[in-house]
């Protein structure tokens, strides 16, 4: 049987991976640029960036796991409710499914026939899909989401952190910012390609907010350096 591949099937792990990598680049680059602009010693800059990578990866994993687990709990509650309703009032559930298909454009007789056929085949799946909008591609997967977020954050954060080993001195904030904007543009293009979305819009979006975040932290670091100096 021919099976088409759609971008929606990748949305769970793709969203977590893109979010994690983007956050890793922006937060770590901003952190490094800010402390470097404040005139911090190279060893302290490296320590700050490394701590940001580890803390950020753990935070992303925990946050993603808790968030997606909450989604999963809601899905389980809805599934249990549908099972109960199908067991206790199947006629009402059949009528509910019929009306759903009528609202989608089917005539009453055809809607009744479709509802009966699908109920006989798999009543629960039919209600989860057509009444609640739940399908296997969109189901909550907390462990997968947490692992994708932590791994992608670490990879993203490692990119600006690597610049610290190559550049030092007053030019470091600008070198980190420039390199990170390049990384963000590449990430935006990759995410758009994987999700079959317009590339230019994705690149512009991530680059703008990344530049804004890094400019803000550089300004704060520079003000702190001037105040201390």
GROMACS .gro file of C-alpha atoms in nm:
model
  229
    1UNK     CA    1   0.000   0.000   0.000
    2UNK     CA    2   0.130   0.345  -0.094
    3UNK     CA    3   0.188   0.568   0.207
    4UNK     CA    4   0.251   0.941   0.185
    5UNK     CA    5   0.487   1.119   0.422
    6UNK     CA    6   0.368   1.445   0.574
    7UNK     CA    7   0.545   1.709   0.781
    8UNK     CA    8   0.279   1.684   1.053
    9UNK     CA    9   0.411   1.339   1.141
   10UNK     CA   10   0.741   1.498   1.251
   11UNK     CA   11   0.586   1.785   1.445
   12UNK     CA   12   0.640   1.636   1.793
   13UNK     CA   13   1.015   1.584   1.788
   14UNK     CA   14   1.077   1.860   1.531
   15UNK     CA   15   0.921   2.128   1.749
   16UNK     CA   16   1.120   2.018   2.054
   17UNK     CA   17   1.446   1.991   1.859
   18UNK     CA   18   1.416   2.330   1.688
   19UNK     CA   19   1.310   2.501   2.011
   20UNK     CA   20   1.598   2.341   2.202
   21UNK     CA   21   1.867   2.427   1.948
   22UNK     CA   22   1.738   2.782   1.904
   23UNK     CA   23   1.728   2.838   2.279
   24UNK     CA   24   2.074   2.684   2.317
   25UNK     CA   25   2.227   2.920   2.062
   26UNK     CA   26   2.047   3.236   2.173
   27UNK     CA   27   2.074   3.194   2.550
   28UNK     CA   28   2.436   3.076   2.554
   29UNK     CA   29   2.554   3.331   2.297
   30UNK     CA   30   2.374   3.609   2.484
   31UNK     CA   31   2.523   3.494   2.813
   32UNK     CA   32   2.875   3.480   2.670
   33UNK     CA   33   2.840   3.812   2.487
   34UNK     CA   34   2.703   3.983   2.796
   35UNK     CA   35   2.975   3.872   3.037
   36UNK     CA   36   3.245   3.930   2.774
   37UNK     CA   37   3.121   4.286   2.718
   38UNK     CA   38   3.151   4.341   3.094
   39UNK     CA   39   3.525   4.272   3.071
   40UNK     CA   40   3.515   3.930   3.240
   41UNK     CA   41   3.827   3.711   3.236
   42UNK     CA   42   3.842   3.440   2.965
   43UNK     CA   43   3.830   3.154   3.217
   44UNK     CA   44   3.517   3.300   3.376
   45UNK     CA   45   3.356   3.343   3.035
   46UNK     CA   46   3.422   2.980   2.950
   47UNK     CA   47   3.288   2.865   3.287
   48UNK     CA   48   2.978   3.080   3.246
   49UNK     CA   49   2.908   2.940   2.901
   50UNK     CA   50   2.960   2.580   3.012
   51UNK     CA   51   2.736   2.625   3.314
   52UNK     CA   52   2.474   2.780   3.089
   53UNK     CA   53   2.490   2.481   2.855
   54UNK     CA   54   2.444   2.224   3.132
   55UNK     CA   55   2.178   2.416   3.321
   56UNK     CA   56   1.989   2.502   3.005
   57UNK     CA   57   1.986   2.144   2.875
   58UNK     CA   58   1.855   2.012   3.207
   59UNK     CA   59   1.596   2.288   3.228
   60UNK     CA   60   1.476   2.227   2.874
   61UNK     CA   61   1.448   1.852   2.933
   62UNK     CA   62   1.259   1.894   3.259
   63UNK     CA   63   1.028   2.162   3.122
   64UNK     CA   64   0.951   1.967   2.807
   65UNK     CA   65   0.889   1.645   3.001
   66UNK     CA   66   0.653   1.813   3.248
   67UNK     CA   67   0.469   2.003   2.975
   68UNK     CA   68   0.420   1.706   2.742
   69UNK     CA   69   0.335   1.478   3.036
   70UNK     CA   70   0.054   1.716   3.129
   71UNK     CA   71  -0.071   1.693   2.772
   72UNK     CA   72  -0.051   1.315   2.797
   73UNK     CA   73  -0.251   1.315   3.122
   74UNK     CA   74  -0.525   1.519   2.954
   75UNK     CA   75  -0.529   1.279   2.660
   76UNK     CA   76  -0.560   0.977   2.893
   77UNK     CA   77  -0.850   1.142   3.076
   78UNK     CA   78  -1.030   1.210   2.747
   79UNK     CA   79  -0.971   0.853   2.628
   80UNK     CA   80  -1.109   0.713   2.955
   81UNK     CA   81  -1.415   0.937   2.927
   82UNK     CA   82  -1.480   0.828   2.569
   83UNK     CA   83  -1.448   0.460   2.666
   84UNK     CA   84  -1.700   0.513   2.945
   85UNK     CA   85  -1.946   0.697   2.720
   86UNK     CA   86  -1.921   0.432   2.449
   87UNK     CA   87  -1.988   0.160   2.703
   88UNK     CA   88  -2.279   0.332   2.879
   89UNK     CA   89  -2.454   0.522   2.598
   90UNK     CA   90  -2.351   0.388   2.255
   91UNK     CA   91  -2.663   0.527   2.080
   92UNK     CA   92  -2.582   0.882   2.187
   93UNK     CA   93  -2.221   0.839   2.076
   94UNK     CA   94  -2.335   0.709   1.737
   95UNK     CA   95  -2.561   1.011   1.692
   96UNK     CA   96  -2.278   1.240   1.799
   97UNK     CA   97  -2.050   1.092   1.533
   98UNK     CA   98  -2.327   1.119   1.273
   99UNK     CA   99  -2.374   1.489   1.344
  100UNK     CA  100  -2.001   1.548   1.316
  101UNK     CA  101  -2.001   1.404   0.965
  102UNK     CA  102  -2.312   1.605   0.876
  103UNK     CA  103  -2.135   1.924   0.982
  104UNK     CA  104  -1.850   1.828   0.750
  105UNK     CA  105  -2.083   1.818   0.451
  106UNK     CA  106  -2.228   1.467   0.431
  107UNK     CA  107  -2.600   1.409   0.388
  108UNK     CA  108  -2.784   1.264   0.685
  109UNK     CA  109  -2.823   0.913   0.537
  110UNK     CA  110  -2.457   0.898   0.431
  111UNK     CA  111  -2.340   1.039   0.764
  112UNK     CA  112  -2.536   0.769   0.948
  113UNK     CA  113  -2.389   0.498   0.728
  114UNK     CA  114  -2.032   0.624   0.774
  115UNK     CA  115  -2.080   0.657   1.150
  116UNK     CA  116  -2.214   0.300   1.176
  117UNK     CA  117  -1.934   0.157   0.962
  118UNK     CA  118  -1.659   0.335   1.156
  119UNK     CA  119  -1.816   0.249   1.491
  120UNK     CA  120  -1.825  -0.115   1.394
  121UNK     CA  121  -1.463  -0.101   1.282
  122UNK     CA  122  -1.318   0.091   1.579
  123UNK     CA  123  -1.555   0.311   1.775
  124UNK     CA  124  -1.296   0.453   2.013
  125UNK     CA  125  -1.046   0.555   1.745
  126UNK     CA  126  -1.324   0.715   1.542
  127UNK     CA  127  -1.434   0.934   1.833
  128UNK     CA  128  -1.080   1.022   1.937
  129UNK     CA  129  -0.993   1.125   1.583
  130UNK     CA  130  -1.314   1.294   1.467
  131UNK     CA  131  -1.458   1.426   1.793
  132UNK     CA  132  -1.143   1.517   1.987
  133UNK     CA  133  -0.885   1.555   1.708
  134UNK     CA  134  -0.648   1.301   1.862
  135UNK     CA  135  -0.435   1.084   1.634
  136UNK     CA  136  -0.121   0.875   1.672
  137UNK     CA  137   0.106   1.133   1.505
  138UNK     CA  138   0.004   1.401   1.754
  139UNK     CA  139   0.001   1.191   2.072
  140UNK     CA  140   0.210   1.315   2.363
  141UNK     CA  141   0.554   1.152   2.395
  142UNK     CA  142   0.723   1.315   2.698
  143UNK     CA  143   1.047   1.111   2.700
  144UNK     CA  144   1.105   1.167   2.329
  145UNK     CA  145   1.033   1.539   2.362
  146UNK     CA  146   1.260   1.577   2.667
  147UNK     CA  147   1.549   1.392   2.504
  148UNK     CA  148   1.515   1.591   2.181
  149UNK     CA  149   1.510   1.921   2.372
  150UNK     CA  150   1.811   1.841   2.590
  151UNK     CA  151   2.021   1.707   2.303
  152UNK     CA  152   1.935   1.988   2.064
  153UNK     CA  153   1.994   2.254   2.333
  154UNK     CA  154   2.336   2.108   2.405
  155UNK     CA  155   2.431   2.107   2.036
  156UNK     CA  156   2.302   2.461   1.992
  157UNK     CA  157   2.481   2.590   2.303
  158UNK     CA  158   2.808   2.422   2.202
  159UNK     CA  159   2.827   2.631   1.884
  160UNK     CA  160   2.873   2.976   2.045
  161UNK     CA  161   3.073   2.817   2.326
  162UNK     CA  162   3.321   2.691   2.068
  163UNK     CA  163   3.386   3.050   1.957
  164UNK     CA  164   3.531   3.122   2.302
  165UNK     CA  165   3.818   2.883   2.223
  166UNK     CA  166   3.893   3.067   1.899
  167UNK     CA  167   3.848   3.435   1.985
  168UNK     CA  168   3.936   3.642   2.291
  169UNK     CA  169   3.958   4.003   2.395
  170UNK     CA  170   3.726   4.297   2.313
  171UNK     CA  171   3.615   4.139   1.985
  172UNK     CA  172   3.467   3.830   2.154
  173UNK     CA  173   3.112   3.969   2.204
  174UNK     CA  174   3.087   4.061   1.835
  175UNK     CA  175   3.249   3.739   1.716
  176UNK     CA  176   3.009   3.529   1.923
  177UNK     CA  177   2.711   3.734   1.806
  178UNK     CA  178   2.807   3.717   1.439
  179UNK     CA  179   2.877   3.345   1.448
  180UNK     CA  180   2.557   3.276   1.640
  181UNK     CA  181   2.345   3.469   1.391
  182UNK     CA  182   2.493   3.250   1.119
  183UNK     CA  183   2.408   2.940   1.323
  184UNK     CA  184   2.054   3.067   1.381
  185UNK     CA  185   2.001   3.137   1.012
  186UNK     CA  186   2.117   2.784   0.928
  187UNK     CA  187   1.889   2.641   1.198
  188UNK     CA  188   1.593   2.839   1.068
  189UNK     CA  189   1.656   2.714   0.716
  190UNK     CA  190   1.692   2.354   0.838
  191UNK     CA  191   1.373   2.371   1.041
  192UNK     CA  192   1.180   2.522   0.751
  193UNK     CA  193   1.309   2.254   0.516
  194UNK     CA  194   1.217   1.973   0.757
  195UNK     CA  195   0.871   2.119   0.810
  196UNK     CA  196   0.809   2.207   0.443
  197UNK     CA  197   0.776   2.576   0.535
  198UNK     CA  198   0.903   2.896   0.366
  199UNK     CA  199   1.277   2.922   0.433
  200UNK     CA  200   1.320   3.300   0.409
  201UNK     CA  201   1.052   3.373   0.668
  202UNK     CA  202   1.194   3.120   0.915
  203UNK     CA  203   1.548   3.257   0.875
  204UNK     CA  204   1.433   3.616   0.923
  205UNK     CA  205   1.231   3.526   1.231
  206UNK     CA  206   1.504   3.345   1.424
  207UNK     CA  207   1.775   3.592   1.318
  208UNK     CA  208   1.575   3.896   1.432
  209UNK     CA  209   1.500   3.765   1.779
  210UNK     CA  210   1.849   3.624   1.822
  211UNK     CA  211   2.005   3.959   1.729
  212UNK     CA  212   1.769   4.139   1.966
  213UNK     CA  213   1.858   3.913   2.260
  214UNK     CA  214   2.233   3.939   2.204
  215UNK     CA  215   2.223   4.316   2.153
  216UNK     CA  216   2.036   4.355   2.481
  217UNK     CA  217   2.285   4.149   2.681
  218UNK     CA  218   2.585   4.319   2.521
  219UNK     CA  219   2.435   4.657   2.615
  220UNK     CA  220   2.380   4.544   2.974
  221UNK     CA  221   2.731   4.399   2.996
  222UNK     CA  222   2.884   4.717   2.857
  223UNK     CA  223   2.693   4.932   3.104
  224UNK     CA  224   2.802   4.709   3.391
  225UNK     CA  225   3.163   4.728   3.278
  226UNK     CA  226   3.146   5.107   3.255
  227UNK     CA  227   2.986   5.134   3.598
  228UNK     CA  228   3.243   4.909   3.761
  229UNK     CA  229   3.531   5.068   3.575
   0.00000   0.00000   0.00000
